[in-house]
Structure formats: C-alpha cells, structure tokens
Tab-separated table of C-alpha atoms and ligand atoms in Angstrom:
chain	number	residue	atom	x	y	z
L	1	UNK	CA	2.906	209.126	-34.138
L	2	UNK	CA	4.751	212.115	-35.593
L	3	UNK	CA	7.079	212.286	-38.571
L	4	UNK	CA	10.627	213.679	-38.674
L	5	UNK	CA	12.910	214.536	-41.572
L	6	UNK	CA	15.932	212.368	-42.411
L	7	UNK	CA	17.905	215.631	-42.527
L	8	UNK	CA	16.815	216.774	-39.091
L	9	UNK	CA	15.895	220.310	-40.157
L	10	UNK	CA	12.226	220.426	-39.110
L	11	UNK	CA	10.039	219.958	-36.057
L	12	UNK	CA	8.103	216.675	-36.182
L	13	UNK	CA	4.798	216.929	-38.073
L	14	UNK	CA	1.565	214.896	-37.985
L	15	UNK	CA	0.809	212.215	-40.579
L	16	UNK	CA	-1.492	214.364	-42.725
L	17	UNK	CA	1.143	217.056	-43.133
L	18	UNK	CA	3.862	214.532	-43.984
L	19	UNK	CA	1.651	212.997	-46.661
L	20	UNK	CA	0.492	216.260	-48.210
L	21	UNK	CA	3.988	217.750	-48.357
L	22	UNK	CA	5.727	214.698	-49.814
L	23	UNK	CA	9.237	216.054	-49.186
L	24	UNK	CA	10.015	217.625	-45.811
L	25	UNK	CA	10.619	221.394	-45.896
L	26	UNK	CA	14.384	220.864	-45.387
L	27	UNK	CA	14.527	218.641	-48.498
L	28	UNK	CA	14.698	215.443	-46.449
L	29	UNK	CA	12.388	212.437	-46.444
L	30	UNK	CA	9.756	211.909	-43.775
L	31	UNK	CA	10.306	209.040	-41.369
L	32	UNK	CA	8.265	207.977	-38.324
L	33	UNK	CA	9.736	209.073	-34.993
L	34	UNK	CA	9.962	205.446	-34.018
L	35	UNK	CA	9.306	202.211	-35.864
L	36	UNK	CA	6.425	200.437	-34.117
L	37	UNK	CA	6.954	196.797	-33.208
L	38	UNK	CA	4.532	193.887	-33.099
L	39	UNK	CA	4.911	191.393	-30.285
L	40	UNK	CA	5.043	187.668	-31.208
L	41	UNK	CA	1.536	187.418	-29.816
L	42	UNK	CA	0.230	190.221	-32.006
L	43	UNK	CA	1.892	188.574	-35.016
L	44	UNK	CA	0.159	185.325	-34.130
L	45	UNK	CA	-3.190	187.124	-34.173
L	46	UNK	CA	-2.429	188.700	-37.505
L	47	UNK	CA	-1.534	185.393	-39.137
L	48	UNK	CA	-5.086	184.551	-40.243
L	49	UNK	CA	-6.129	188.040	-41.322
L	50	UNK	CA	-7.023	188.807	-44.908
L	51	UNK	CA	-5.257	191.681	-46.611
L	52	UNK	CA	-7.600	194.546	-45.675
L	53	UNK	CA	-7.833	193.619	-42.022
L	54	UNK	CA	-4.085	193.235	-41.895
L	55	UNK	CA	-3.704	196.627	-43.553
L	56	UNK	CA	-5.912	198.256	-40.943
L	57	UNK	CA	-3.995	196.625	-38.088
L	58	UNK	CA	-0.642	197.793	-39.449
L	59	UNK	CA	-1.664	201.297	-40.487
L	60	UNK	CA	-3.169	202.008	-37.075
L	61	UNK	CA	0.373	201.860	-35.725
L	62	UNK	CA	1.353	204.726	-38.010
L	63	UNK	CA	-1.771	206.891	-38.174
L	64	UNK	CA	-3.348	208.347	-35.030
L	65	UNK	CA	-7.150	208.124	-34.774
L	66	UNK	CA	-7.337	211.928	-34.380
L	67	UNK	CA	-5.925	212.188	-37.902
L	68	UNK	CA	-8.034	209.404	-39.445
L	69	UNK	CA	-10.722	207.844	-37.207
L	70	UNK	CA	-10.983	204.045	-37.405
L	71	UNK	CA	-14.194	204.006	-39.488
L	72	UNK	CA	-12.774	206.439	-42.023
L	73	UNK	CA	-9.551	204.453	-42.219
L	74	UNK	CA	-11.517	201.315	-43.008
L	75	UNK	CA	-13.527	203.112	-45.667
L	76	UNK	CA	-10.411	204.639	-47.230
L	77	UNK	CA	-8.808	201.209	-47.374
L	78	UNK	CA	-11.902	199.580	-48.854
L	79	UNK	CA	-12.159	202.258	-51.542
L	80	UNK	CA	-8.467	202.110	-52.333
L	81	UNK	CA	-8.530	198.399	-53.084
L	82	UNK	CA	-11.999	198.182	-54.628
L	83	UNK	CA	-10.527	198.375	-58.149
L	84	UNK	CA	-8.372	195.272	-57.692
L	85	UNK	CA	-9.381	192.363	-59.891
L	86	UNK	CA	-8.523	189.621	-57.417
L	87	UNK	CA	-10.516	189.105	-54.227
L	88	UNK	CA	-7.321	188.297	-52.463
L	89	UNK	CA	-5.895	191.640	-53.638
L	90	UNK	CA	-2.335	190.287	-53.539
L	91	UNK	CA	-2.422	186.537	-54.248
L	92	UNK	CA	0.551	184.316	-53.562
L	93	UNK	CA	1.046	181.389	-55.921
L	94	UNK	CA	3.299	178.451	-55.459
L	95	UNK	CA	5.912	177.903	-58.032
L	96	UNK	CA	5.634	174.271	-59.040
L	97	UNK	CA	6.125	172.190	-55.936
L	98	UNK	CA	9.303	173.946	-54.872
L	99	UNK	CA	9.814	176.370	-52.054
L	100	UNK	CA	9.590	179.229	-54.501
L	101	UNK	CA	6.468	181.397	-54.335
L	102	UNK	CA	5.321	184.287	-56.462
L	103	UNK	CA	3.554	187.154	-54.787
L	104	UNK	CA	1.469	188.853	-57.464
L	105	UNK	CA	1.472	192.575	-56.842
L	106	UNK	CA	-0.113	193.475	-60.190
L	107	UNK	CA	-3.859	193.045	-59.805
L	108	UNK	CA	-4.606	196.744	-59.431
L	109	UNK	CA	-6.174	198.958	-62.131
L	110	UNK	CA	-2.895	199.712	-63.964
L	111	UNK	CA	-1.389	196.236	-63.495
L	112	UNK	CA	1.714	197.133	-61.525
L	113	UNK	CA	2.718	197.130	-57.916
L	114	UNK	CA	2.501	200.943	-57.881
L	115	UNK	CA	-1.284	200.590	-57.582
L	116	UNK	CA	-0.907	199.043	-54.167
L	117	UNK	CA	0.146	202.173	-52.337
L	118	UNK	CA	-0.948	204.853	-54.788
L	119	UNK	CA	-4.691	204.404	-54.386
L	120	UNK	CA	-4.521	204.756	-50.625
L	121	UNK	CA	-2.070	207.677	-50.799
L	122	UNK	CA	-4.217	209.643	-53.228
L	123	UNK	CA	-7.433	208.850	-51.380
L	124	UNK	CA	-5.792	210.065	-48.159
L	125	UNK	CA	-4.659	213.265	-49.856
L	126	UNK	CA	-8.152	213.846	-51.189
L	127	UNK	CA	-9.618	213.151	-47.730
L	128	UNK	CA	-7.287	215.656	-46.026
L	129	UNK	CA	-7.629	218.311	-48.747
L	130	UNK	CA	-11.416	218.112	-48.809
L	131	UNK	CA	-11.418	218.619	-45.043
L	132	UNK	CA	-9.307	221.771	-45.459
L	133	UNK	CA	-11.042	222.847	-48.635
L	134	UNK	CA	-7.707	223.009	-50.489
L	135	UNK	CA	-6.214	221.825	-53.758
L	136	UNK	CA	-2.810	220.451	-54.779
L	137	UNK	CA	-0.797	219.940	-57.966
L	138	UNK	CA	0.900	216.567	-58.068
L	139	UNK	CA	3.986	216.388	-60.228
L	140	UNK	CA	5.753	213.113	-60.600
L	141	UNK	CA	8.472	211.631	-62.741
L	142	UNK	CA	7.722	208.118	-63.896
L	143	UNK	CA	9.678	205.240	-65.379
L	144	UNK	CA	6.393	203.856	-66.575
L	145	UNK	CA	4.315	202.497	-63.696
L	146	UNK	CA	4.033	205.322	-61.166
L	147	UNK	CA	2.455	207.675	-63.700
L	148	UNK	CA	-0.416	205.378	-64.677
L	149	UNK	CA	-1.098	204.413	-61.056
L	150	UNK	CA	-1.218	208.069	-59.977
L	151	UNK	CA	-3.274	209.125	-62.979
L	152	UNK	CA	-5.886	206.428	-62.336
L	153	UNK	CA	-6.099	207.142	-58.651
L	154	UNK	CA	-6.328	210.920	-59.130
L	155	UNK	CA	-8.735	210.913	-62.104
L	156	UNK	CA	-11.852	212.909	-61.342
L	157	UNK	CA	-10.776	214.126	-57.893
L	158	UNK	CA	-11.595	217.858	-57.535
L	159	UNK	CA	-8.851	218.380	-54.981
L	160	UNK	CA	-6.016	217.331	-57.300
L	161	UNK	CA	-4.361	218.275	-60.589
L	162	UNK	CA	-2.069	215.451	-61.651
L	163	UNK	CA	1.034	215.968	-63.863
L	164	UNK	CA	2.808	212.704	-64.679
L	165	UNK	CA	6.111	213.351	-66.535
L	166	UNK	CA	7.670	210.512	-68.512
L	167	UNK	CA	10.672	210.067	-70.814
L	168	UNK	CA	9.004	209.755	-74.216
L	169	UNK	CA	9.935	206.556	-76.055
L	170	UNK	CA	11.504	205.043	-72.943
L	171	UNK	CA	8.373	203.502	-71.465
L	172	UNK	CA	6.164	200.941	-73.154
L	173	UNK	CA	3.308	202.061	-75.411
L	174	UNK	CA	0.916	200.234	-73.116
L	175	UNK	CA	2.133	202.208	-70.107
L	176	UNK	CA	1.879	205.465	-72.028
L	177	UNK	CA	-1.720	204.725	-73.046
L	178	UNK	CA	-2.699	204.018	-69.454
L	179	UNK	CA	-2.000	207.691	-68.768
L	180	UNK	CA	-3.014	209.352	-72.001
L	181	UNK	CA	-6.373	207.674	-72.620
L	182	UNK	CA	-7.990	208.407	-69.273
L	183	UNK	CA	-10.320	211.222	-70.352
L	184	UNK	CA	-10.114	212.915	-66.966
L	185	UNK	CA	-9.644	216.642	-67.178
L	186	UNK	CA	-7.520	216.860	-64.031
L	187	UNK	CA	-4.875	214.466	-65.425
L	188	UNK	CA	-2.161	215.967	-67.661
L	189	UNK	CA	0.514	213.548	-68.869
L	190	UNK	CA	3.682	215.146	-70.291
L	191	UNK	CA	5.922	213.142	-72.678
L	192	UNK	CA	9.443	214.560	-72.523
L	193	UNK	CA	11.954	213.962	-75.316
L	194	UNK	CA	15.742	214.056	-74.944
L	195	UNK	CA	16.041	212.510	-71.478
L	196	UNK	CA	19.537	211.065	-71.580
L	197	UNK	CA	19.184	209.599	-68.102
L	198	UNK	CA	15.548	208.583	-68.451
L	199	UNK	CA	13.325	209.153	-65.442
L	200	UNK	CA	16.278	210.389	-63.386
L	201	UNK	CA	16.466	213.523	-65.599
L	202	UNK	CA	12.848	214.240	-64.791
L	203	UNK	CA	13.538	213.795	-61.094
L	204	UNK	CA	16.038	216.661	-61.402
L	205	UNK	CA	13.334	219.008	-62.693
L	206	UNK	CA	10.912	217.881	-60.001
L	207	UNK	CA	13.590	218.428	-57.332
L	208	UNK	CA	14.327	221.927	-58.747
L	209	UNK	CA	10.696	222.950	-58.535
L	210	UNK	CA	10.397	221.607	-55.001
L	211	UNK	CA	13.649	223.331	-54.049
L	212	UNK	CA	12.151	226.738	-54.845
L	213	UNK	CA	10.052	227.399	-51.740
L	214	UNK	CA	8.156	230.276	-53.299
L	215	UNK	CA	7.265	228.389	-56.438
L	216	UNK	CA	6.333	225.301	-54.503
L	217	UNK	CA	3.848	227.355	-52.546
L	218	UNK	CA	2.470	229.286	-55.480
L	219	UNK	CA	1.947	226.162	-57.575
L	220	UNK	CA	0.682	224.152	-54.563
L	221	UNK	CA	3.125	221.398	-55.432
L	222	UNK	CA	3.222	218.022	-53.855
L	223	UNK	CA	4.620	214.675	-54.831
L	224	UNK	CA	3.371	211.132	-54.841
L	225	UNK	CA	6.744	209.790	-55.959
L	226	UNK	CA	8.176	206.858	-54.111
L	227	UNK	CA	9.671	209.249	-51.561
L	228	UNK	CA	6.193	209.886	-50.119
L	229	UNK	CA	6.091	208.196	-46.725
L	230	UNK	CA	2.583	206.871	-47.286
L	231	UNK	CA	3.792	204.657	-50.122
L	232	UNK	CA	6.551	203.068	-48.109
L	233	UNK	CA	4.155	202.585	-45.208
L	234	UNK	CA	1.481	200.837	-47.310
L	235	UNK	CA	4.142	198.664	-48.939
L	236	UNK	CA	5.057	197.173	-45.572
L	237	UNK	CA	1.665	195.407	-45.575
L	238	UNK	CA	2.347	193.000	-48.429
L	239	UNK	CA	5.410	191.607	-46.686
L	240	UNK	CA	3.254	190.625	-43.716
L	241	UNK	CA	0.558	189.320	-46.027
L	242	UNK	CA	3.021	187.264	-48.108
L	243	UNK	CA	4.744	185.994	-45.014
L	244	UNK	CA	1.550	184.735	-43.384
L	245	UNK	CA	0.506	183.047	-46.630
L	246	UNK	CA	3.667	180.950	-46.863
L	247	UNK	CA	5.024	180.506	-43.322
L	248	UNK	CA	3.841	177.352	-41.576
L	249	UNK	CA	4.564	178.734	-38.123
L	250	UNK	CA	4.833	182.330	-37.081
L	251	UNK	CA	8.511	182.705	-36.308
L	252	UNK	CA	9.793	180.749	-39.311
L	253	UNK	CA	12.134	182.967	-41.325
L	254	UNK	CA	11.251	183.596	-44.963
L	255	UNK	CA	13.304	185.015	-47.868
L	256	UNK	CA	11.929	187.815	-50.061
L	257	UNK	CA	13.378	188.544	-53.495
L	258	UNK	CA	12.453	192.012	-54.739
L	259	UNK	CA	13.164	193.807	-58.034
L	260	UNK	CA	14.599	197.107	-56.837
L	261	UNK	CA	14.599	200.502	-58.490
L	262	UNK	CA	14.116	203.476	-56.186
L	263	UNK	CA	14.330	201.080	-53.215
L	264	UNK	CA	10.863	201.999	-51.916
L	265	UNK	CA	9.590	198.448	-51.896
L	266	UNK	CA	12.710	197.090	-50.186
L	267	UNK	CA	12.837	199.949	-47.715
L	268	UNK	CA	9.292	198.911	-46.783
L	269	UNK	CA	10.509	195.330	-46.381
L	270	UNK	CA	13.269	196.529	-44.106
L	271	UNK	CA	10.728	198.424	-42.015
L	272	UNK	CA	8.426	195.371	-41.883
L	273	UNK	CA	11.352	193.358	-40.541
L	274	UNK	CA	12.128	196.077	-38.009
L	275	UNK	CA	8.478	195.808	-36.908
L	276	UNK	CA	9.061	192.197	-36.013
L	277	UNK	CA	8.419	190.252	-39.225
L	278	UNK	CA	10.735	187.212	-39.340
L	279	UNK	CA	12.692	187.646	-42.576
L	280	UNK	CA	15.797	185.596	-43.232
L	281	UNK	CA	17.125	187.554	-46.191
L	282	UNK	CA	16.063	190.179	-48.646
L	283	UNK	CA	17.413	189.692	-52.135
L	284	UNK	CA	17.922	193.100	-53.700
L	285	UNK	CA	17.421	192.165	-57.349
L	286	UNK	CA	18.752	194.700	-59.843
L	287	UNK	CA	19.263	194.747	-63.592
L	288	UNK	CA	22.435	195.984	-65.341
L	289	UNK	CA	21.946	199.370	-63.674
L	290	UNK	CA	23.365	197.789	-60.555
L	291	UNK	CA	23.448	200.833	-58.278
L	292	UNK	CA	22.026	198.921	-55.343
L	293	UNK	CA	24.117	195.881	-56.136
L	294	UNK	CA	27.222	198.047	-55.718
L	295	UNK	CA	25.849	199.414	-52.462
L	296	UNK	CA	25.265	196.012	-50.868
L	297	UNK	CA	28.017	193.951	-52.449
L	298	UNK	CA	30.807	196.500	-53.000
L	299	UNK	CA	30.167	199.055	-50.276
L	300	UNK	CA	29.732	202.197	-52.346
L	301	UNK	CA	27.001	204.256	-53.961
L	302	UNK	CA	27.971	205.679	-57.322
L	303	UNK	CA	26.255	207.541	-60.094
L	304	UNK	CA	26.911	205.960	-63.498
L	305	UNK	CA	25.499	206.163	-67.014
L	306	UNK	CA	21.996	204.851	-67.451
L	307	UNK	CA	21.659	201.537	-69.247
L	308	UNK	CA	18.315	200.893	-70.940
L	309	UNK	CA	17.118	197.386	-70.123
L	310	UNK	CA	14.037	195.241	-70.659
L	311	UNK	CA	13.065	195.684	-66.996
L	312	UNK	CA	12.597	199.402	-67.556
L	313	UNK	CA	10.726	200.174	-64.320
L	314	UNK	CA	13.951	199.568	-62.424
L	315	UNK	CA	16.215	201.538	-64.795
L	316	UNK	CA	16.997	203.957	-62.004
L	317	UNK	CA	20.317	205.551	-61.127
L	318	UNK	CA	19.698	207.129	-57.739
L	319	UNK	CA	17.597	204.949	-55.452
L	320	UNK	CA	16.023	207.735	-53.442
L	321	UNK	CA	14.599	205.613	-50.659
L	322	UNK	CA	18.034	204.328	-49.888
L	323	UNK	CA	18.567	207.524	-47.854
L	324	UNK	CA	15.693	206.500	-45.649
L	325	UNK	CA	17.174	203.076	-45.139
L	326	UNK	CA	20.566	204.636	-44.399
L	327	UNK	CA	18.983	206.997	-41.881
L	328	UNK	CA	17.670	204.053	-39.878
L	329	UNK	CA	20.994	202.271	-40.192
L	330	UNK	CA	22.807	205.335	-38.825
L	331	UNK	CA	20.406	205.221	-35.841
L	332	UNK	CA	18.843	208.500	-36.949
L	333	UNK	CA	22.104	210.463	-36.980
L	334	UNK	CA	20.950	213.317	-39.223
L	335	UNK	CA	24.337	215.028	-39.266
L	336	UNK	CA	26.022	211.933	-40.596
L	337	UNK	CA	23.291	211.563	-43.204
L	338	UNK	CA	23.705	215.191	-44.283
L	339	UNK	CA	27.444	214.567	-44.744
L	340	UNK	CA	26.825	211.428	-46.775
L	341	UNK	CA	24.346	213.131	-49.080
L	342	UNK	CA	26.633	216.112	-49.530
L	343	UNK	CA	29.535	213.892	-50.411
L	344	UNK	CA	27.467	211.934	-52.887
L	345	UNK	CA	26.077	215.076	-54.522
L	346	UNK	CA	29.561	216.580	-54.863
L	347	UNK	CA	31.461	213.552	-56.134
L	348	UNK	CA	28.813	211.193	-57.474
L	349	UNK	CA	30.468	208.625	-55.216
L	350	UNK	CA	30.020	207.618	-51.613
L	351	UNK	CA	32.069	204.897	-49.942
L	352	UNK	CA	30.526	203.562	-46.748
L	353	UNK	CA	32.539	203.069	-43.562
L	354	UNK	CA	33.191	199.318	-43.132
L	355	UNK	CA	31.116	198.909	-39.966
L	356	UNK	CA	28.120	200.685	-41.441
L	357	UNK	CA	28.338	198.670	-44.644
L	358	UNK	CA	28.492	195.475	-42.632
L	359	UNK	CA	25.446	196.541	-40.693
L	360	UNK	CA	23.198	197.295	-43.614
L	361	UNK	CA	24.237	194.089	-45.331
L	362	UNK	CA	22.722	192.221	-42.397
L	363	UNK	CA	19.963	190.213	-43.958
L	364	UNK	CA	20.485	191.649	-47.456
L	365	UNK	CA	22.147	190.104	-50.494
L	366	UNK	CA	22.195	191.547	-53.971
L	367	UNK	CA	22.882	190.520	-57.537
L	368	UNK	CA	22.525	191.951	-61.028
L	369	UNK	CA	20.524	190.231	-63.727
L	370	UNK	CA	21.299	190.897	-67.387
L	371	UNK	CA	18.584	191.174	-70.035
L	372	UNK	CA	19.739	187.842	-71.383
L	373	UNK	CA	19.144	186.212	-67.985
L	374	UNK	CA	15.788	187.964	-67.630
L	375	UNK	CA	14.559	186.652	-70.977
L	376	UNK	CA	15.945	183.175	-70.290
L	377	UNK	CA	14.170	183.135	-66.924
L	378	UNK	CA	10.826	184.056	-68.478
L	379	UNK	CA	11.293	181.240	-71.000
L	380	UNK	CA	12.406	178.652	-68.443
L	381	UNK	CA	9.614	179.362	-66.011
L	382	UNK	CA	7.031	179.331	-68.766
L	383	UNK	CA	8.359	176.035	-70.094
L	384	UNK	CA	8.471	174.430	-66.637
L	385	UNK	CA	5.403	175.795	-64.938
L	386	UNK	CA	3.289	177.431	-67.663
L	387	UNK	CA	3.583	180.626	-65.666
L	388	UNK	CA	4.292	183.853	-67.494
L	389	UNK	CA	6.470	186.299	-65.590
L	390	UNK	CA	6.858	189.936	-66.513
L	391	UNK	CA	10.477	191.128	-66.869
L	392	UNK	CA	10.589	192.557	-63.319
L	393	UNK	CA	9.219	189.433	-61.694
L	394	UNK	CA	11.763	187.525	-63.789
L	395	UNK	CA	14.576	189.652	-62.367
L	396	UNK	CA	13.385	188.695	-58.876
L	397	UNK	CA	13.223	184.990	-59.690
L	398	UNK	CA	16.602	184.963	-61.450
L	399	UNK	CA	18.137	186.804	-58.497
L	400	UNK	CA	16.675	184.275	-56.058
L	401	UNK	CA	18.236	181.473	-58.115
L	402	UNK	CA	21.606	183.267	-58.176
L	403	UNK	CA	21.657	183.881	-54.439
L	404	UNK	CA	20.276	180.567	-53.187
L	405	UNK	CA	23.539	179.686	-51.449
L	406	UNK	CA	22.723	182.450	-48.954
L	407	UNK	CA	19.990	180.328	-47.330
L	408	UNK	CA	19.104	176.666	-47.000
L	409	UNK	CA	16.954	174.535	-49.275
L	410	UNK	CA	14.129	174.266	-46.764
L	411	UNK	CA	13.699	178.012	-46.619
L	412	UNK	CA	10.700	179.477	-48.380
L	413	UNK	CA	11.442	182.149	-50.947
L	414	UNK	CA	8.821	184.684	-51.974
L	415	UNK	CA	9.573	186.465	-55.258
L	416	UNK	CA	7.703	189.700	-55.785
L	417	UNK	CA	6.153	189.898	-59.262
L	418	UNK	CA	5.615	193.616	-59.656
L	419	UNK	CA	3.903	193.917	-63.044
L	420	UNK	CA	1.526	192.052	-65.341
L	421	UNK	CA	3.313	190.734	-68.454
L	422	UNK	CA	0.731	192.447	-70.698
L	423	UNK	CA	2.430	195.750	-69.886
L	424	UNK	CA	5.552	194.539	-71.704
L	425	UNK	CA	4.414	192.681	-74.837
L	426	UNK	CA	7.622	193.526	-76.753
L	427	UNK	CA	9.776	191.869	-74.134
L	428	UNK	CA	7.525	188.844	-73.940
L	429	UNK	CA	7.601	188.725	-77.755
L	430	UNK	CA	11.410	188.566	-77.692
L	431	UNK	CA	11.242	185.531	-75.441
L	432	UNK	CA	8.842	183.619	-77.597
L	433	UNK	CA	10.753	184.360	-80.773
L	434	UNK	CA	13.450	182.139	-79.370
L	435	UNK	CA	11.366	179.044	-78.979
L	436	UNK	CA	10.423	177.727	-82.413
L	437	UNK	CA	6.830	176.780	-82.764
L	438	UNK	CA	5.760	178.343	-79.485
L	439	UNK	CA	3.288	181.171	-79.887
L	440	UNK	CA	2.138	183.317	-77.104
L	441	UNK	CA	0.422	186.606	-76.896
L	442	UNK	CA	-0.076	188.306	-73.649
L	443	UNK	CA	-2.918	190.646	-73.097
L	444	UNK	CA	-5.306	192.118	-70.587
L	445	UNK	CA	-8.769	193.584	-71.199
L	446	UNK	CA	-7.840	197.005	-69.800
L	447	UNK	CA	-4.789	197.208	-72.071
L	448	UNK	CA	-6.944	196.294	-75.091
L	449	UNK	CA	-9.635	198.821	-74.211
L	450	UNK	CA	-7.057	201.614	-74.105
L	451	UNK	CA	-6.034	200.921	-77.718
L	452	UNK	CA	-9.293	202.335	-79.046
L	453	UNK	CA	-9.174	205.730	-77.398
L	454	UNK	CA	-7.642	209.123	-78.139
L	455	UNK	CA	-4.309	210.061	-76.622
L	456	UNK	CA	-4.407	213.229	-74.522
L	457	UNK	CA	-0.922	214.457	-73.760
L	458	UNK	CA	1.502	217.342	-73.832
L	459	UNK	CA	4.992	216.897	-75.239
L	460	UNK	CA	8.148	218.976	-74.976
L	461	UNK	CA	11.908	218.555	-75.036
L	462	UNK	CA	13.822	218.203	-71.835
L	463	UNK	CA	15.552	221.591	-72.000
L	464	UNK	CA	12.255	223.519	-71.890
L	465	UNK	CA	10.382	221.272	-69.514
L	466	UNK	CA	10.741	223.407	-66.419
L	467	UNK	CA	9.374	226.731	-67.741
L	468	UNK	CA	6.701	225.003	-69.824
L	469	UNK	CA	5.494	223.021	-66.859
L	470	UNK	CA	5.385	226.004	-64.507
L	471	UNK	CA	3.326	227.905	-67.050
L	472	UNK	CA	0.896	225.055	-67.580
L	473	UNK	CA	0.421	224.356	-63.878
L	474	UNK	CA	-0.456	228.014	-63.293
L	475	UNK	CA	-3.269	227.820	-65.800
L	476	UNK	CA	-4.900	225.000	-63.854
L	477	UNK	CA	-4.969	226.567	-60.400
Z	501	LIG	C1	8.475	200.697	-59.381
Z	501	LIG	C2	8.692	199.307	-59.810
Z	501	LIG	C3	9.704	198.518	-59.249
Z	501	LIG	C4	10.707	199.053	-58.266
Z	501	LIG	O1	10.220	199.418	-57.023
Z	501	LIG	P1	11.029	200.447	-56.110
Z	501	LIG	O2	10.169	200.665	-54.960
Z	501	LIG	O3	11.226	201.681	-56.945
Z	501	LIG	O4	12.332	199.807	-55.801
Z	501	LIG	C5	9.814	197.213	-59.663
Z	501	LIG	N1	8.985	196.710	-60.605
Z	501	LIG	C6	8.012	197.430	-61.166
Z	501	LIG	C7	7.163	196.808	-62.205
Z	501	LIG	C8	7.820	198.750	-60.789
Z	501	LIG	O5	6.845	199.471	-61.358
C-alpha cells in the first residue's frame, strides 16, 4: 500500500515516509491509494476479536510487512496500549437499558481519545527513526488534548524533540499540567498568549513553518497533528471494535454519534464504513462553532469567529480532515480539490455543488449543541444513570437525542465519549451548582499527582511565536 497526496502533487510514497513527513511535500494530506475492504466473511471473523487483535488485522491492510514485519507490528501495538488503565482498552457501556451506548475512548495515559492513536503514531516514528538513525522535531498546535497525548508518548524518546503549542488560558489547568509536569527533557510545551482564534491561530504558525521547505528541512520538522495519516488510520479501529461490541449480528447497521472538531475521528469513521463496516448514520456533533454543521446541513464551509465553549477540544474553525473526506467524495479528483481549497482560502467561504453535497450527506447528519444543552445533558444523564459524562461526550449524547428521528427506535446508537470528566472539573462544577444539595467532585489519580509537581514551560505572545520557536528548536538539534 502506497500513499498519495490529496493535492496530487507528489509520487506515491511508502507508509513510513507518509508518517514521518506528516504533511505531503505539496502541502496536501496523505491518503491511501485505495481504501481496503473487508468481505462479510472477514468481518464475521473479526467479530469476536479483542481490541489488539482487531487492530493488527486492520492495520495489516494499510502497512506492508516490508515496512513493519508482523512481529514488530504486534509489539508496537502492545507497547502503544500498555499504558491504558482498562484491560478492554476501549470499553463500551450500556446507557441504562436503552439502545444508547457509550464508547469510552478516555482510558489512555492523558485521559482523552487522542491517546488512542498518538501512542502508536509516536512509537512508529521512533521505530522508523531509530532504524535510520535520525531525529525529528515535532511541533503541534493543541486545543488541549493533543498536546498532552503527544508529550506523554514522546517523553524520553531519543529520536524526538516535542514542541506542543497551546493557547494559554484557553485550555483547562489540568490539561496544561499534563504537558508541563512531565519532567522529560525532550518535551517543551509553549503557552502562547493573545490567540484570538485559539488553536487555529497556532495552526497558522505551524503551517507557515511547514510551508518553508528550507526551514522544514533544517529544523527536521514533522507533525503529529490530526492531519497525520497514522492517526486517522488507528482511529478506524474503534469503530469496528464498538460495532462488534453492540451489534447482535454482523450486518446490522449501527449509528455512531461523534463530537467533531478537526474531523479526524469522523473521517476515520467514514473510512471504516468504506471498508465495509455497516453504519447506518454518523451524527456529526458540534458545539456553537458549527463549522461542520454548516457543511452537512447547509452545504457550505465558512470561516467565522471563534466562540469559546465548555467543550473546548472541539472549538475548531477549520476542520482540516474534512479535505480528506472531500477528496474521497470527489473520487480522488485532485484538481477539483485544489480549486475548492483555493476558493476557501481566498474567500473564507466554499459552497458545495448540490450533487456533491448530497453525496457527502449520505449517512451523515449534524447538529449543534449549545453550552446550555451540554450542561443540561451532563446533569440529566447523571441524574438518570449515575453516569458522569465529560462535556464532549455530552455533546455526542445530546446530538444523538436531537437527531433520533433520522433512524428508528430499534437502532443501536454508540456515542463516543472522548475525554474523562476529570479533565474538565470547572465545567462539571457548573453542572452541580445547579442541583441544590448534590455534591460531586470528579478526579483521577494522574490528575491529582500532577498538582504536586513543578511546571516546565515556555511562554510568549502570539506575534513573536514564530521567530522564538525557530530559535529554540535550533538549540535542541
Ligand atoms: C480532539 C478531540 C475531539 C475531536 O476530534 P476530531 O478528530 O478533531 O474531530 C473531541 N473530543 C475530545 C475530547 C478531543 O480531544
């Protein structure tokens, strides 16, 4: 299997190159030459597999054994998920006795769904770099969960210097501590003040650095942001896993409700469905920054002002992985995709042709969930089922409730809970203020442990970030 660019400007490259480069050299995103497909019989065989075996079966379709031999792949997978606190890795719990299920994607070391793909991505990078005796600088912009996941996975690896950039004051204190208290001398968190558009501002700086070919080479830059193909690929696995946990018969169609930010997780869902997974609908659950809602329900992509919400990990303006999804929906027409991206970059607005819009709506519905609804959902679910959702999982559940007319009552609905509530104690606090007499604190041992350590970080204001970062990266090479 080789990997092409969504912009069509490069010769196909092997998996290791696609992963190490992050972005393709023409600025596009890597995509597999073809999407592999499982036969109904293969799916039947996969139905009883536990997560790691399932992962191996799926990843073998994307990674040739000459690039990672089977034994090494197994070892990489085992190591990548060893830090998960649940034996099941990604447990699925039933929501009361209804057809609503919660797939818990937050049992990794930094308690968010970013851990799921990040560990494997970084272990793969380390594996390939060690083989070539090379080193890379990872820079990444984070809205609060990517940074910690990358920092944890990269900590102590000689092949990597890790630079997580985050909008200071716009992520939770708990998330910040997960990066700044690591005590690993190859991890360098940077808190950036004055980011009007939050993490999207930081993406601009990252894109600038990557756009300068010379600098990219000199600084040995690579990215583990959600555009990295490896993350999307690994995220396909949990759809299969969740499906097999809830479906009674292979072939039954299941609904997935997913809190969407950069659209990586949903793009993975789309790919899982293209591989043969029977999915009835995807609910693209957004908060008041309804970029993806406008895409699916109104037929246009537009850049608007950022709204700060209580589901901060999905406060994203430009859902980068949407280009990947669009590429597949245009049947790989790279010229058309180039035109679309150009139009969007010039006007901040892109209206989709009616037939294309209709096509990518197939099997997708979308809704926006306000903070008020998010908080009310956390309260309702806790009152009914004694289950504490984090704000992102709550967005998924609320969206599934809003959209339930799009499927029938018998259909099973899997809501993806993407973070542990202990990462967002202020939000949870707001919920429990509303219910007199009810007291609830949410915590996790790893969050508590981080409170008693020094912060190690760099800070700067947004306007000097680029030169300051270039300078600092040079000193570490
Ligand atoms: C990153 C993240 C999301 C959004 O996932 P995308 O792949 O960016 O759409 C949702 N919830 C949480 C908690 C996250 O960290």
